[in-house]
Amino acid sequence: MALDLFSPAKLGAIALKNRVVMAPLTRNRAGEGGVPQDINVTYYEQRATAGLIITEATPISPMAHGYPALPGIYTDAQIAGWKKVTDAVHAQGGKIVIQLWHVGRISHPSLLPNQAEPVAPSAIKPAGQAFTYEGLQDYVTPRALGIDELPVIVQDYVHATRCAIAAGFDGVEVHAANGYLLDQFLRDGSNHRQDAYGGSVENRARLLLEVVQAVVDTIGADKVGVRISPVNPFNDMKDSQPQQTFNYVAQALNQFDLAYLHAVEGGIHGGGESEPFDFEALRKLFNNGYIANLSYDKAKGNAVIASGHADAVAYGVPFIANPDLVARYAKNAPLNEADSATFYGGNAHGYTDYPFLTA
């Protein structure tokens, strides 16, 4: 019998009741101190019929923040807030992993402790503007991280992973996509370093591999996924040889025997046109589970699972507007339309008030 979106699956240690994955979605509705609040519990609980929920990207330290009202995963209060989320999802029979995030240069001093400069592999100012509590402000030139600071960042990922375990998550996803810190190291448009973390693809991938090794040592490889976006130009990103760069990354990650690799298969967030890229070739290089992401609908999702290209498919906007997306796909029911004006920040409107199927 052919596999489809409704077939159970296993990604490492994580058993999925179906292959419909909720993609990580920044919603900017955390409480004071980056603590998840009751409205966040409701939001995730509503979507627990997904085979797997990947949380919104979650900063691993005070210096990892780049937007207002983000939840964190580095304080006791944040752990307690997330524990309510994981308990609610588990009570509904769902599985949930947390996406670990450091934004790097995509921040602003007003969002960082003591008005600190954002950090990056190199002192290259990204085009565009930061979302701050005072509105849009131009990005600043980031401070290039010293080589002695990189082990500290690796330890921030370890601490966040320990916090995730304490909060009851089924695993963690290392965010190495969409122009944030680890992606900034991977791609040569943002990494002009002359040391062991710059130049060759082996050097540019070094920090990601050190982070993954440390996270694996903390929680176990079968509970760790990695997200990449080889050709997403969002956040002023580019690479001179993306196929070579990310084919290397996919193969290098095999050494860890991870739960999955999660790939954004193109450009998202209006970053511009993405370059051509052979995602089938990339997928064949990675030995374990593969989550495909970008503009999939039910038919396309079923097709890539049946073909063997993907083990699961991540859906973003459809899950914002359809907490019961799995049931709607199963019944071929019409989908709610998403209100993009309520994606980022606000209250329950456009967050927890989308209607469920009534029959």
mmCIF file of N, CA, C and O in Angstrom, residues 161-213:
data_model
loop_
_atom_site.group_PDB
_atom_site.id
_atom_site.type_symbol
_atom_site.label_atom_id
_atom_site.label_comp_id
_atom_site.label_asym_id
_atom_site.label_seq_id
_atom_site.Cartn_x
_atom_site.Cartn_y
_atom_site.Cartn_z
ATOM 1 N N THR A 161 19.019 23.222 25.046
ATOM 2 C CA THR A 161 18.578 21.834 24.875
ATOM 3 C C THR A 161 18.212 21.219 26.218
ATOM 4 O O THR A 161 17.195 20.514 26.335
ATOM 5 N N ARG A 162 19.018 21.492 27.229
ATOM 6 C CA ARG A 162 18.686 20.993 28.577
ATOM 7 C C ARG A 162 17.362 21.594 29.059
ATOM 8 O O ARG A 162 16.546 20.902 29.684
ATOM 9 N N CYS A 163 17.159 22.862 28.760
ATOM 10 C CA CYS A 163 15.892 23.494 29.124
ATOM 11 C C CYS A 163 14.731 22.839 28.378
ATOM 12 O O CYS A 163 13.644 22.646 28.937
ATOM 13 N N ALA A 164 14.948 22.492 27.107
ATOM 14 C CA ALA A 164 13.905 21.833 26.311
ATOM 15 C C ALA A 164 13.542 20.471 26.899
ATOM 16 O O ALA A 164 12.367 20.092 26.932
ATOM 17 N N ILE A 165 14.555 19.741 27.357
ATOM 18 C CA ILE A 165 14.297 18.446 28.000
ATOM 19 C C ILE A 165 13.448 18.659 29.259
ATOM 20 O O ILE A 165 12.451 17.970 29.491
ATOM 21 N N ALA A 166 13.835 19.662 30.054
ATOM 22 C CA ALA A 166 13.094 19.943 31.288
ATOM 23 C C ALA A 166 11.663 20.369 30.996
ATOM 24 O O ALA A 166 10.752 20.126 31.800
ATOM 25 N N ALA A 167 11.454 21.006 29.841
ATOM 26 C CA ALA A 167 10.118 21.475 29.471
ATOM 27 C C ALA A 167 9.266 20.383 28.834
ATOM 28 O O ALA A 167 8.100 20.631 28.518
ATOM 29 N N GLY A 168 9.830 19.197 28.632
ATOM 30 C CA GLY A 168 9.031 18.071 28.163
ATOM 31 C C GLY A 168 8.920 17.901 26.662
ATOM 32 O O GLY A 168 8.043 17.169 26.180
ATOM 33 N N PHE A 169 9.795 18.541 25.903
ATOM 34 C CA PHE A 169 9.732 18.389 24.448
ATOM 35 C C PHE A 169 10.173 16.993 24.011
ATOM 36 O O PHE A 169 10.988 16.342 24.667
ATOM 37 N N ASP A 170 9.633 16.570 22.869
ATOM 38 C CA ASP A 170 9.982 15.264 22.298
ATOM 39 C C ASP A 170 11.310 15.307 21.549
ATOM 40 O O ASP A 170 11.844 14.263 21.172
ATOM 41 N N GLY A 171 11.831 16.495 21.323
ATOM 42 C CA GLY A 171 13.097 16.652 20.631
ATOM 43 C C GLY A 171 13.347 18.120 20.358
ATOM 44 O O GLY A 171 12.595 18.998 20.797
ATOM 45 N N VAL A 172 14.427 18.393 19.620
ATOM 46 C CA VAL A 172 14.775 19.765 19.255
ATOM 47 C C VAL A 172 15.127 19.820 17.775
ATOM 48 O O VAL A 172 15.594 18.833 17.191
ATOM 49 N N GLU A 173 14.883 20.991 17.182
ATOM 50 C CA GLU A 173 15.317 21.251 15.810
ATOM 51 C C GLU A 173 16.306 22.403 15.833
ATOM 52 O O GLU A 173 15.995 23.487 16.336
ATOM 53 N N VAL A 174 17.498 22.182 15.301
ATOM 54 C CA VAL A 174 18.516 23.228 15.208
ATOM 55 C C VAL A 174 18.214 24.059 13.965
ATOM 56 O O VAL A 174 18.218 23.553 12.840
ATOM 57 N N HIS A 175 17.948 25.345 14.181
ATOM 58 C CA HIS A 175 17.571 26.255 13.090
ATOM 59 C C HIS A 175 18.838 26.758 12.404
ATOM 60 O O HIS A 175 19.557 27.600 12.941
ATOM 61 N N ALA A 176 19.089 26.242 11.202
ATOM 62 C CA ALA A 176 20.254 26.667 10.419
ATOM 63 C C ALA A 176 19.788 27.200 9.065
ATOM 64 O O ALA A 176 20.423 26.975 8.035
ATOM 65 N N ALA A 177 18.648 27.908 9.081
ATOM 66 C CA ALA A 177 18.002 28.343 7.842
ATOM 67 C C ALA A 177 17.675 29.834 7.881
ATOM 68 O O ALA A 177 17.899 30.519 8.878
ATOM 69 N N ASN A 178 17.169 30.325 6.747
ATOM 70 C CA ASN A 178 16.490 31.618 6.620
ATOM 71 C C ASN A 178 17.313 32.829 7.039
ATOM 72 O O ASN A 178 16.777 33.838 7.485
ATOM 73 N N GLY A 179 18.640 32.725 6.912
ATOM 74 C CA GLY A 179 19.477 33.893 7.115
ATOM 75 C C GLY A 179 19.827 34.222 8.542
ATOM 76 O O GLY A 179 20.288 35.340 8.826
ATOM 77 N N TYR A 180 19.629 33.271 9.472
ATOM 78 C CA TYR A 180 19.988 33.503 10.865
ATOM 79 C C TYR A 180 21.393 32.975 11.143
ATOM 80 O O TYR A 180 22.106 32.569 10.225
ATOM 81 N N LEU A 181 21.843 32.977 12.386
ATOM 82 C CA LEU A 181 23.281 32.875 12.670
ATOM 83 C C LEU A 181 23.973 31.682 12.006
ATOM 84 O O LEU A 181 25.000 31.850 11.350
ATOM 85 N N LEU A 182 23.428 30.469 12.186
ATOM 86 C CA LEU A 182 24.133 29.303 11.632
ATOM 87 C C LEU A 182 24.130 29.335 10.107
ATOM 88 O O LEU A 182 25.109 28.937 9.470
ATOM 89 N N ASP A 183 23.054 29.831 9.516
ATOM 90 C CA ASP A 183 22.996 30.009 8.062
ATOM 91 C C ASP A 183 23.972 31.093 7.616
ATOM 92 O O ASP A 183 24.591 30.983 6.542
ATOM 93 N N GLN A 184 24.134 32.122 8.425
ATOM 94 C CA GLN A 184 25.108 33.182 8.106
ATOM 95 C C GLN A 184 26.528 32.615 8.035
ATOM 96 O O GLN A 184 27.339 33.066 7.212
ATOM 97 N N PHE A 185 26.834 31.652 8.887
ATOM 98 C CA PHE A 185 28.141 30.987 8.802
ATOM 99 C C PHE A 185 28.229 30.101 7.565
ATOM 100 O O PHE A 185 29.273 30.028 6.916
ATOM 101 N N LEU A 186 27.139 29.410 7.219
ATOM 102 C CA LEU A 186 27.168 28.445 6.108
ATOM 103 C C LEU A 186 27.378 29.106 4.749
ATOM 104 O O LEU A 186 28.095 28.571 3.899
ATOM 105 N N ARG A 187 26.746 30.251 4.532
ATOM 106 C CA ARG A 187 26.749 30.827 3.180
ATOM 107 C C ARG A 187 27.825 31.907 3.024
ATOM 108 O O ARG A 187 28.015 32.761 3.888
ATOM 109 N N ASP A 188 28.506 31.859 1.875
ATOM 110 C CA ASP A 188 29.671 32.731 1.711
ATOM 111 C C ASP A 188 29.314 34.190 1.431
ATOM 112 O O ASP A 188 30.197 35.056 1.462
ATOM 113 N N GLY A 189 28.042 34.486 1.188
ATOM 114 C CA GLY A 189 27.655 35.882 1.048
ATOM 115 C C GLY A 189 27.711 36.638 2.360
ATOM 116 O O GLY A 189 27.895 37.864 2.375
ATOM 117 N N SER A 190 27.588 35.928 3.476
ATOM 118 C CA SER A 190 27.581 36.553 4.801
ATOM 119 C C SER A 190 28.790 36.158 5.646
ATOM 120 O O SER A 190 29.006 36.732 6.708
ATOM 121 N N ASN A 191 29.558 35.183 5.188
ATOM 122 C CA ASN A 191 30.721 34.708 5.930
ATOM 123 C C ASN A 191 31.985 34.997 5.120
ATOM 124 O O ASN A 191 32.270 34.322 4.122
ATOM 125 N N HIS A 192 32.720 36.025 5.543
ATOM 126 C CA HIS A 192 33.989 36.392 4.893
ATOM 127 C C HIS A 192 35.172 36.143 5.837
ATOM 128 O O HIS A 192 36.224 36.756 5.684
ATOM 129 N N ARG A 193 35.016 35.230 6.772
ATOM 130 C CA ARG A 193 36.071 34.988 7.757
ATOM 131 C C ARG A 193 37.315 34.394 7.101
ATOM 132 O O ARG A 193 37.225 33.686 6.086
ATOM 133 N N GLN A 194 38.454 34.644 7.746
ATOM 134 C CA GLN A 194 39.738 34.122 7.274
ATOM 135 C C GLN A 194 40.284 33.016 8.179
ATOM 136 O O GLN A 194 41.389 32.530 7.961
ATOM 137 N N ASP A 195 39.492 32.625 9.196
ATOM 138 C CA ASP A 195 39.993 31.635 10.157
ATOM 139 C C ASP A 195 39.383 30.263 9.889
ATOM 140 O O ASP A 195 38.880 29.989 8.794
ATOM 141 N N ALA A 196 39.370 29.404 10.879
ATOM 142 C CA ALA A 196 38.899 28.025 10.715
ATOM 143 C C ALA A 196 37.393 27.929 10.507
ATOM 144 O O ALA A 196 36.872 26.840 10.258
ATOM 145 N N TYR A 197 36.686 29.059 10.606
ATOM 146 C CA TYR A 197 35.229 29.067 10.424
ATOM 147 C C TYR A 197 34.803 29.808 9.154
ATOM 148 O O TYR A 197 33.632 30.128 8.985
ATOM 149 N N GLY A 198 35.748 30.063 8.259
ATOM 150 C CA GLY A 198 35.428 30.754 7.019
ATOM 151 C C GLY A 198 36.256 30.223 5.856
ATOM 152 O O GLY A 198 37.228 29.488 6.044
ATOM 153 N N GLY A 199 35.847 30.598 4.647
ATOM 154 C CA GLY A 199 36.582 30.159 3.455
ATOM 155 C C GLY A 199 35.964 28.919 2.843
ATOM 156 O O GLY A 199 34.927 28.992 2.181
ATOM 157 N N SER A 200 36.560 27.764 3.072
ATOM 158 C CA SER A 200 36.078 26.512 2.493
ATOM 159 C C SER A 200 34.715 26.137 3.075
ATOM 160 O O SER A 200 34.343 26.577 4.171
ATOM 161 N N VAL A 201 33.990 25.298 2.338
ATOM 162 C CA VAL A 201 32.691 24.851 2.846
ATOM 163 C C VAL A 201 32.868 24.064 4.143
ATOM 164 O O VAL A 201 32.030 24.151 5.051
ATOM 165 N N GLU A 202 33.955 23.317 4.246
ATOM 166 C CA GLU A 202 34.214 22.580 5.492
ATOM 167 C C GLU A 202 34.340 23.534 6.678
ATOM 168 O O GLU A 202 33.824 23.262 7.771
ATOM 169 N N ASN A 203 34.998 24.659 6.460
ATOM 170 C CA ASN A 203 35.150 25.641 7.532
ATOM 171 C C ASN A 203 33.839 26.353 7.841
ATOM 172 O O ASN A 203 33.487 26.571 9.001
ATOM 173 N N ARG A 204 33.100 26.716 6.798
ATOM 174 C CA ARG A 204 31.846 27.437 7.005
ATOM 175 C C ARG A 204 30.796 26.566 7.704
ATOM 176 O O ARG A 204 29.920 27.081 8.402
ATOM 177 N N ALA A 205 30.888 25.264 7.516
ATOM 178 C CA ALA A 205 29.942 24.344 8.175
ATOM 179 C C ALA A 205 30.392 23.949 9.577
ATOM 180 O O ALA A 205 29.644 23.280 10.301
ATOM 181 N N ARG A 206 31.571 24.369 9.976
ATOM 182 C CA ARG A 206 32.157 23.897 11.239
ATOM 183 C C ARG A 206 31.287 24.232 12.450
ATOM 184 O O ARG A 206 31.050 23.380 13.311
ATOM 185 N N LEU A 207 30.795 25.478 12.529
ATOM 186 C CA LEU A 207 30.015 25.858 13.707
ATOM 187 C C LEU A 207 28.717 25.053 13.776
ATOM 188 O O LEU A 207 28.346 24.564 14.850
ATOM 189 N N LEU A 208 28.028 24.887 12.646
ATOM 190 C CA LEU A 208 26.811 24.069 12.648
ATOM 191 C C LEU A 208 27.105 22.667 13.150
ATOM 192 O O LEU A 208 26.374 22.136 14.004
ATOM 193 N N LEU A 209 28.172 22.061 12.667
ATOM 194 C CA LEU A 209 28.477 20.682 13.062
ATOM 195 C C LEU A 209 28.870 20.603 14.530
ATOM 196 O O LEU A 209 28.522 19.638 15.223
ATOM 197 N N GLU A 210 29.559 21.638 15.040
ATOM 198 C CA GLU A 210 29.885 21.659 16.471
ATOM 199 C C GLU A 210 28.628 21.806 17.317
ATOM 200 O O GLU A 210 28.497 21.149 18.365
ATOM 201 N N VAL A 211 27.702 22.645 16.860
ATOM 202 C CA VAL A 211 26.432 22.808 17.585
ATOM 203 C C VAL A 211 25.660 21.494 17.584
ATOM 204 O O VAL A 211 25.164 21.043 18.628
ATOM 205 N N VAL A 212 25.550 20.862 16.409
ATOM 206 C CA VAL A 212 24.784 19.612 16.327
ATOM 207 C C VAL A 212 25.425 18.535 17.200
ATOM 208 O O VAL A 212 24.721 17.813 17.916
ATOM 209 N N GLN A 213 26.732 18.429 17.171
ATOM 210 C CA GLN A 213 27.404 17.440 18.015
ATOM 211 C C GLN A 213 27.082 17.672 19.487
ATOM 212 O O GLN A 213 26.759 16.731 20.231
#
